């Protein structure tokens, strides 16, 4: 198979962070560079970078920038500067737990350092490690998940859980890529994923780039496709999976899970261990509510009357009884998920 989408979505360049500008896709593949934590927080908020693992790594790099830029000469002062950027970065988006996990991981590294110089160095090394680890973990998860995929399968996904949602390779799309690498013929059905259109703009772009057959559908066609028997398996990403087995992912995932159950189609979230929130159960998670403008406009053009009330939840929650199994880099988790999640941790 051709050379898979090998670019890195987020990279650490020593004194700045380089990212693919996902708001410009699919029209243009361009990069942006940020040298302050404030700029990185804004890029996360405005979805220049998005997808749970990618925003985690980007936020960690934002903290590393804070360490570099701080003028502190004493460790407590450096940590205070870093903490303040860490809080700003954590406030950028509330649902993906990877953001919190990644920021805490670099802060822990800094706290363990004996000197200011070592803290700066250790944090830089840690973010480079996280960048490489992300791709490695996704490849491992892909390999394990691909064992579930049969030659000729058509897979329904949601949003973009691909290379662009991670540093590289992807979670749900990593499973697809690994199946293709194993020589299987796989097709993907891609819902457009209103309102931000990650399916149409990003997933269709990535899959087309890799020559993996895909069909773009409107979000409203999901049930129809399942009812016609056109889907063999649903594979989606996740922004957070709580210890009681509830899966938080892009809005529209829950309806896929319900309809998949109705039509006897297996449903699998694919997520790295860093997406599991072992400290929380489902009703303790905040689902991000985004601006009404995303719903009343498509690519800047108003499509609804002025003043109409709008709800714009960015994520939804799929209960564990709709999940067949969960794909992780540590193996396939089977129900009951509260037990298999605890055993994986
Ligand atoms: O709002 P987004 O684009 O950040 O949402 C992304 C998703 O919901 C993905 O499915 C999820 O982060 C998993 S990505 C590997």
CSV table of C-alpha atoms and ligand atoms in Angstrom, one decimal:
chain,number,residue,atom,x,y,z
A,1,UNK,CA,0.0,0.0,0.0
A,2,UNK,CA,1.1,3.4,-0.8
A,3,UNK,CA,2.8,5.6,1.6
A,4,UNK,CA,0.2,6.3,4.3
A,5,UNK,CA,-0.5,9.8,5.5
A,6,UNK,CA,2.9,10.1,7.1
A,7,UNK,CA,2.9,13.8,8.1
A,8,UNK,CA,2.8,14.7,11.7
A,9,UNK,CA,-0.1,16.8,12.8
A,10,UNK,CA,1.8,18.3,15.8
A,11,UNK,CA,5.6,18.6,16.2
A,12,UNK,CA,7.9,20.1,18.8
A,13,UNK,CA,10.5,22.3,17.2
A,14,UNK,CA,12.5,23.3,20.2
A,15,UNK,CA,11.3,26.9,20.6
A,16,UNK,CA,7.9,26.6,18.8
A,17,UNK,CA,5.1,24.1,18.1
A,18,UNK,CA,4.3,23.4,14.5
A,19,UNK,CA,0.8,22.1,13.5
A,20,UNK,CA,-1.3,21.4,10.5
A,21,UNK,CA,-3.9,24.1,10.2
A,22,UNK,CA,-7.0,21.9,10.2
A,23,UNK,CA,-9.3,24.8,9.6
A,24,UNK,CA,-7.8,25.2,6.1
A,25,UNK,CA,-8.4,21.6,5.1
A,26,UNK,CA,-9.3,20.2,2.6
A,27,UNK,CA,-8.6,23.2,0.4
A,28,UNK,CA,-5.0,23.7,1.7
A,29,UNK,CA,-2.5,21.6,3.6
A,30,UNK,CA,-0.7,24.4,5.5
A,31,UNK,CA,1.2,24.6,8.8
A,32,UNK,CA,1.1,27.2,11.5
A,33,UNK,CA,3.7,27.8,14.2
A,34,UNK,CA,3.2,29.0,17.8
A,35,UNK,CA,5.7,30.1,20.3
A,36,UNK,CA,3.5,31.0,23.3
A,37,UNK,CA,1.1,28.8,25.5
A,38,UNK,CA,-1.6,31.4,24.9
A,39,UNK,CA,-1.4,30.9,21.1
A,40,UNK,CA,-1.5,27.1,21.6
A,41,UNK,CA,-4.6,27.4,23.9
A,42,UNK,CA,-6.3,29.5,21.2
A,43,UNK,CA,-5.4,27.0,18.5
A,44,UNK,CA,-7.1,24.3,20.6
A,45,UNK,CA,-10.2,26.4,21.2
A,46,UNK,CA,-10.6,27.3,17.6
A,47,UNK,CA,-9.9,23.8,16.4
A,48,UNK,CA,-6.8,24.6,14.4
A,49,UNK,CA,-5.7,21.4,16.2
A,50,UNK,CA,-8.5,19.0,17.3
A,51,UNK,CA,-9.0,15.4,18.2
A,52,UNK,CA,-8.3,14.1,21.7
A,53,UNK,CA,-4.8,12.8,21.4
A,54,UNK,CA,-3.6,15.7,19.2
A,55,UNK,CA,-4.9,18.3,21.6
A,56,UNK,CA,-3.3,16.5,24.5
A,57,UNK,CA,0.2,16.5,22.8
A,58,UNK,CA,-0.3,20.1,21.7
A,59,UNK,CA,-1.3,21.3,25.2
A,60,UNK,CA,1.7,19.5,26.7
A,61,UNK,CA,3.9,21.4,24.2
A,62,UNK,CA,2.1,24.6,25.3
A,63,UNK,CA,3.3,23.9,28.8
A,64,UNK,CA,6.8,23.3,27.5
A,65,UNK,CA,6.7,26.7,25.8
A,66,UNK,CA,5.7,28.3,29.1
A,67,UNK,CA,8.8,26.6,30.7
A,68,UNK,CA,11.1,28.0,28.0
A,69,UNK,CA,9.6,31.5,28.1
A,70,UNK,CA,9.5,31.9,31.9
A,71,UNK,CA,12.2,34.2,33.2
A,72,UNK,CA,12.2,32.4,36.6
A,73,UNK,CA,15.5,31.5,38.1
A,74,UNK,CA,14.0,29.6,41.1
A,75,UNK,CA,12.1,26.3,40.7
A,76,UNK,CA,9.0,27.4,42.6
A,77,UNK,CA,8.7,30.5,40.4
A,78,UNK,CA,9.1,28.4,37.2
A,79,UNK,CA,6.5,26.0,38.4
A,80,UNK,CA,4.1,28.9,39.2
A,81,UNK,CA,4.5,30.2,35.6
A,82,UNK,CA,4.0,26.8,34.2
A,83,UNK,CA,0.9,26.1,36.4
A,84,UNK,CA,-0.7,29.3,35.2
A,85,UNK,CA,-0.3,28.2,31.5
A,86,UNK,CA,-1.4,24.7,32.4
A,87,UNK,CA,-4.7,26.1,33.7
A,88,UNK,CA,-5.2,28.2,30.6
A,89,UNK,CA,-4.5,25.2,28.3
A,90,UNK,CA,-6.8,22.9,30.4
A,91,UNK,CA,-9.6,25.4,30.0
A,92,UNK,CA,-9.4,25.4,26.2
A,93,UNK,CA,-11.8,22.4,25.8
A,94,UNK,CA,-13.5,20.4,28.5
A,95,UNK,CA,-14.4,16.9,27.2
A,96,UNK,CA,-11.3,15.2,25.9
A,97,UNK,CA,-9.5,13.8,28.9
A,98,UNK,CA,-6.2,13.5,27.0
A,99,UNK,CA,-5.8,17.2,27.4
A,100,UNK,CA,-5.8,17.0,31.2
A,101,UNK,CA,-3.7,13.8,31.2
A,102,UNK,CA,-1.0,15.3,28.9
A,103,UNK,CA,-0.8,18.6,30.8
A,104,UNK,CA,-0.6,16.8,34.2
A,105,UNK,CA,2.1,14.5,32.8
A,106,UNK,CA,4.5,17.3,31.8
A,107,UNK,CA,3.8,19.2,35.1
A,108,UNK,CA,4.7,16.1,37.0
A,109,UNK,CA,8.0,15.9,35.1
A,110,UNK,CA,8.8,19.6,36.0
A,111,UNK,CA,7.9,19.1,39.7
A,112,UNK,CA,10.3,16.1,39.9
A,113,UNK,CA,13.2,18.1,38.5
A,114,UNK,CA,16.0,19.3,40.9
A,115,UNK,CA,16.7,22.6,39.2
A,116,UNK,CA,15.2,25.2,36.9
A,117,UNK,CA,17.5,24.1,34.0
A,118,UNK,CA,16.7,20.4,34.5
A,119,UNK,CA,12.9,21.2,34.6
A,120,UNK,CA,13.1,23.0,31.3
A,121,UNK,CA,15.2,20.2,29.7
A,122,UNK,CA,13.1,17.4,31.1
A,123,UNK,CA,9.9,18.9,29.9
A,124,UNK,CA,11.3,19.3,26.4
A,125,UNK,CA,12.4,15.7,26.4
A,126,UNK,CA,9.0,14.6,27.7
A,127,UNK,CA,7.0,16.3,25.0
A,128,UNK,CA,9.2,14.8,22.3
A,129,UNK,CA,8.6,11.4,23.9
A,130,UNK,CA,4.8,12.0,23.9
A,131,UNK,CA,4.9,12.9,20.2
A,132,UNK,CA,6.7,9.7,19.3
A,133,UNK,CA,4.7,7.6,21.7
A,134,UNK,CA,1.4,8.7,20.2
A,135,UNK,CA,2.3,7.3,16.8
A,136,UNK,CA,3.7,4.1,18.3
A,137,UNK,CA,0.6,3.5,20.5
A,138,UNK,CA,-1.8,4.1,17.5
A,139,UNK,CA,0.1,1.6,15.4
A,140,UNK,CA,-0.1,-1.0,18.1
A,141,UNK,CA,-3.9,-0.2,18.6
A,142,UNK,CA,-4.4,-0.4,14.9
A,143,UNK,CA,-2.8,-3.8,14.7
A,144,UNK,CA,-4.9,-5.2,17.5
A,145,UNK,CA,-8.1,-3.7,16.2
A,146,UNK,CA,-7.4,-4.9,12.6
A,147,UNK,CA,-7.8,-8.5,13.8
A,148,UNK,CA,-11.5,-7.8,14.2
A,149,UNK,CA,-11.8,-6.6,10.6
A,150,UNK,CA,-12.6,-9.1,7.8
A,151,UNK,CA,-11.5,-8.9,4.2
A,152,UNK,CA,-14.2,-7.0,2.4
A,153,UNK,CA,-15.7,-5.2,5.4
A,154,UNK,CA,-17.4,-1.8,5.2
A,155,UNK,CA,-16.8,0.3,8.3
A,156,UNK,CA,-18.9,3.2,9.4
A,157,UNK,CA,-17.0,5.8,11.4
A,158,UNK,CA,-17.8,9.3,12.8
A,159,UNK,CA,-15.9,12.6,12.8
A,160,UNK,CA,-12.2,12.3,12.3
A,161,UNK,CA,-10.3,9.8,14.5
A,162,UNK,CA,-7.4,9.7,12.0
A,163,UNK,CA,-3.9,10.9,11.6
A,164,UNK,CA,-5.2,14.4,11.9
A,165,UNK,CA,-6.8,13.7,15.3
A,166,UNK,CA,-3.5,12.4,16.7
A,167,UNK,CA,0.2,13.0,16.0
A,168,UNK,CA,-0.1,10.4,13.3
A,169,UNK,CA,-1.7,7.2,12.0
A,170,UNK,CA,-5.0,7.7,13.9
A,171,UNK,CA,-7.1,5.6,16.3
A,172,UNK,CA,-10.3,4.5,14.5
A,173,UNK,CA,-8.6,5.2,11.1
A,174,UNK,CA,-5.5,3.5,12.5
A,175,UNK,CA,-7.5,0.3,12.7
A,176,UNK,CA,-8.6,0.8,9.1
A,177,UNK,CA,-5.0,1.5,8.0
A,178,UNK,CA,-3.7,-1.6,9.8
A,179,UNK,CA,-6.3,-3.8,8.2
A,180,UNK,CA,-5.3,-2.4,4.8
A,181,UNK,CA,-1.6,-3.1,5.7
A,182,UNK,CA,-2.7,-6.7,6.5
A,183,UNK,CA,-3.9,-6.9,2.9
A,184,UNK,CA,-7.6,-6.6,3.6
A,185,UNK,CA,-9.9,-4.8,1.3
A,186,UNK,CA,-11.7,-2.3,3.5
A,187,UNK,CA,-14.2,0.4,2.6
A,188,UNK,CA,-15.2,3.3,4.9
A,189,UNK,CA,-18.5,5.1,5.2
A,190,UNK,CA,-17.8,8.7,6.4
A,191,UNK,CA,-20.7,10.8,7.8
A,192,UNK,CA,-20.0,14.5,7.1
A,193,UNK,CA,-20.2,15.2,10.9
A,194,UNK,CA,-22.0,18.5,11.2
A,195,UNK,CA,-21.5,21.1,12.4
A,196,UNK,CA,-17.7,21.3,12.1
A,197,UNK,CA,-17.7,18.8,9.2
A,198,UNK,CA,-14.6,16.8,10.4
A,199,UNK,CA,-15.9,13.8,8.4
A,200,UNK,CA,-16.2,15.6,5.1
A,201,UNK,CA,-13.2,17.9,5.5
A,202,UNK,CA,-10.7,15.7,7.3
A,203,UNK,CA,-11.6,12.0,7.2
A,204,UNK,CA,-12.5,12.0,3.5
A,205,UNK,CA,-9.3,13.9,2.8
A,206,UNK,CA,-7.1,11.5,4.7
A,207,UNK,CA,-8.7,8.3,3.3
A,208,UNK,CA,-8.6,9.7,-0.3
A,209,UNK,CA,-5.0,10.6,0.2
A,210,UNK,CA,-4.2,7.0,1.2
A,211,UNK,CA,-6.3,5.5,-1.6
A,212,UNK,CA,-8.6,3.8,0.9
A,213,UNK,CA,-12.1,3.6,-0.6
A,214,UNK,CA,-14.6,5.8,1.2
A,215,UNK,CA,-18.1,7.1,0.7
A,216,UNK,CA,-19.2,10.4,2.2
A,217,UNK,CA,-22.8,10.5,3.4
A,218,UNK,CA,-24.8,13.1,5.1
A,219,UNK,CA,-25.3,12.5,8.9
A,220,UNK,CA,-29.0,11.9,8.3
A,221,UNK,CA,-28.2,8.9,6.0
A,222,UNK,CA,-26.6,6.8,8.8
A,223,UNK,CA,-29.7,4.9,9.8
A,224,UNK,CA,-30.6,4.2,6.2
A,225,UNK,CA,-27.2,2.7,5.4
A,226,UNK,CA,-27.3,0.5,8.4
A,227,UNK,CA,-30.9,-0.7,7.6
A,228,UNK,CA,-29.8,-1.6,4.1
A,229,UNK,CA,-27.1,-3.9,5.5
A,230,UNK,CA,-24.3,-1.7,4.0
A,231,UNK,CA,-22.3,-1.6,7.2
A,232,UNK,CA,-20.4,-4.5,8.7
A,233,UNK,CA,-18.9,-2.8,11.7
A,234,UNK,CA,-18.8,0.6,13.3
A,235,UNK,CA,-15.3,1.9,14.5
A,236,UNK,CA,-15.1,5.3,16.1
A,237,UNK,CA,-12.7,7.3,18.3
A,238,UNK,CA,-13.3,8.5,21.8
A,239,UNK,CA,-12.6,11.7,23.7
A,240,UNK,CA,-13.1,10.1,27.1
A,241,UNK,CA,-14.1,6.7,28.4
A,242,UNK,CA,-15.1,6.7,32.0
A,243,UNK,CA,-14.4,3.9,34.4
A,244,UNK,CA,-18.1,2.8,34.2
A,245,UNK,CA,-17.6,2.2,30.5
A,246,UNK,CA,-19.4,5.2,29.0
A,247,UNK,CA,-17.9,6.5,25.7
A,248,UNK,CA,-17.8,10.2,25.0
A,249,UNK,CA,-17.2,11.0,21.4
A,250,UNK,CA,-18.2,13.4,18.7
A,251,UNK,CA,-21.9,14.3,18.5
A,252,UNK,CA,-23.7,11.7,16.4
A,253,UNK,CA,-21.8,8.7,17.8
A,254,UNK,CA,-24.6,7.7,20.1
A,255,UNK,CA,-27.1,7.5,17.3
A,256,UNK,CA,-24.7,5.3,15.4
A,257,UNK,CA,-24.4,3.0,18.4
A,258,UNK,CA,-28.2,2.8,18.9
A,259,UNK,CA,-28.8,2.1,15.2
A,260,UNK,CA,-25.9,-0.4,15.0
A,261,UNK,CA,-27.5,-2.4,17.9
A,262,UNK,CA,-30.9,-2.3,16.2
A,263,UNK,CA,-29.4,-3.8,13.0
A,264,UNK,CA,-27.0,-6.3,14.7
A,265,UNK,CA,-23.8,-4.5,13.7
A,266,UNK,CA,-20.8,-4.5,16.1
A,267,UNK,CA,-19.8,-1.2,17.5
A,268,UNK,CA,-16.2,-0.5,18.6
A,269,UNK,CA,-14.6,2.6,20.1
A,270,UNK,CA,-10.8,2.6,19.5
A,271,UNK,CA,-8.9,4.7,22.1
A,272,UNK,CA,-5.5,4.7,23.7
A,273,UNK,CA,-5.2,4.2,27.5
A,274,UNK,CA,-4.7,7.9,27.9
A,275,UNK,CA,-8.4,8.4,26.8
A,276,UNK,CA,-9.7,6.4,29.8
A,277,UNK,CA,-10.7,8.4,32.8
A,278,UNK,CA,-10.3,6.1,35.7
A,279,UNK,CA,-11.2,8.8,38.2
A,280,UNK,CA,-14.7,9.6,36.9
A,281,UNK,CA,-18.1,8.0,36.1
A,282,UNK,CA,-20.3,9.2,33.2
A,283,UNK,CA,-22.3,11.9,35.0
A,284,UNK,CA,-19.2,13.7,36.1
A,285,UNK,CA,-18.1,14.6,32.6
A,286,UNK,CA,-18.7,18.0,31.0
A,287,UNK,CA,-19.9,17.9,27.4
A,288,UNK,CA,-18.7,20.9,25.5
A,289,UNK,CA,-21.3,23.3,24.2
A,290,UNK,CA,-19.9,25.3,21.3
A,291,UNK,CA,-21.0,28.5,19.6
A,292,UNK,CA,-24.4,28.7,17.9
A,293,UNK,CA,-22.6,30.1,14.9
A,294,UNK,CA,-21.3,26.7,14.0
A,295,UNK,CA,-24.8,25.5,13.5
A,296,UNK,CA,-26.4,28.5,11.9
A,297,UNK,CA,-23.6,29.0,9.4
A,298,UNK,CA,-21.9,26.6,7.0
A,299,UNK,CA,-18.4,27.8,6.1
A,300,UNK,CA,-19.4,31.3,7.0
A,301,UNK,CA,-22.7,31.4,5.2
A,302,UNK,CA,-25.9,31.8,7.3
A,303,UNK,CA,-28.4,29.0,6.7
A,304,UNK,CA,-30.9,29.6,9.4
A,305,UNK,CA,-33.1,32.6,10.4
A,306,UNK,CA,-31.5,35.2,12.7
A,307,UNK,CA,-32.4,34.8,16.3
A,308,UNK,CA,-33.4,31.1,16.1
A,309,UNK,CA,-32.5,29.3,19.4
A,310,UNK,CA,-29.7,26.8,18.9
A,311,UNK,CA,-28.2,24.0,20.9
A,312,UNK,CA,-24.7,22.8,19.9
A,313,UNK,CA,-23.4,20.0,22.0
A,314,UNK,CA,-20.0,18.9,20.5
A,315,UNK,CA,-20.0,15.4,22.0
A,316,UNK,CA,-22.4,12.7,23.2
A,317,UNK,CA,-22.3,9.7,25.5
A,318,UNK,CA,-22.7,6.1,24.4
A,319,UNK,CA,-23.6,3.7,27.3
A,320,UNK,CA,-21.6,0.5,27.6
A,321,UNK,CA,-24.6,-1.8,26.7
A,322,UNK,CA,-24.3,-0.5,23.1
A,323,UNK,CA,-20.6,-1.3,22.8
A,324,UNK,CA,-19.5,-4.6,21.5
A,325,UNK,CA,-15.8,-4.3,22.5
A,326,UNK,CA,-13.2,-1.5,22.9
A,327,UNK,CA,-10.0,-1.4,21.0
A,328,UNK,CA,-6.9,-0.2,22.9
A,329,UNK,CA,-3.1,-0.5,22.4
A,330,UNK,CA,-3.2,-2.9,25.4
A,331,UNK,CA,-5.7,-5.3,23.9
A,332,UNK,CA,-9.4,-5.6,23.1
A,333,UNK,CA,-11.6,-4.9,26.1
A,334,UNK,CA,-14.8,-7.0,26.5
A,335,UNK,CA,-17.8,-6.5,28.6
A,336,UNK,CA,-18.4,-6.0,31.5
A,337,UNK,CA,-16.3,-2.9,30.7
A,338,UNK,CA,-16.1,-1.6,34.3
A,339,UNK,CA,-14.1,-4.8,35.0
A,340,UNK,CA,-12.0,-4.9,31.8
A,341,UNK,CA,-11.2,-1.2,32.1
A,342,UNK,CA,-10.0,-1.7,35.7
A,343,UNK,CA,-7.9,-4.7,34.7
A,344,UNK,CA,-6.3,-2.8,31.8
A,345,UNK,CA,-5.2,0.2,34.0
B,1,LIG,O1,-14.3,18.3,18.2
B,1,LIG,P1,-13.2,17.4,17.7
B,1,LIG,O2,-12.9,17.4,16.3
B,1,LIG,O3,-11.9,17.6,18.6
B,1,LIG,O4,-13.7,15.9,18.1
B,1,LIG,C1,-12.9,14.8,17.8
B,1,LIG,C2,-13.5,13.5,18.0
B,1,LIG,O5,-14.6,13.5,18.5
B,1,LIG,C3,-12.7,12.3,17.8
B,1,LIG,O6,-13.5,11.2,17.4
B,1,LIG,C4,-12.0,11.9,19.1
B,1,LIG,O7,-11.3,13.0,19.6
B,1,LIG,C5,-11.1,10.8,18.9
B,1,LIG,S1,-9.7,11.2,17.9
B,1,LIG,C6,-8.6,10.0,17.8
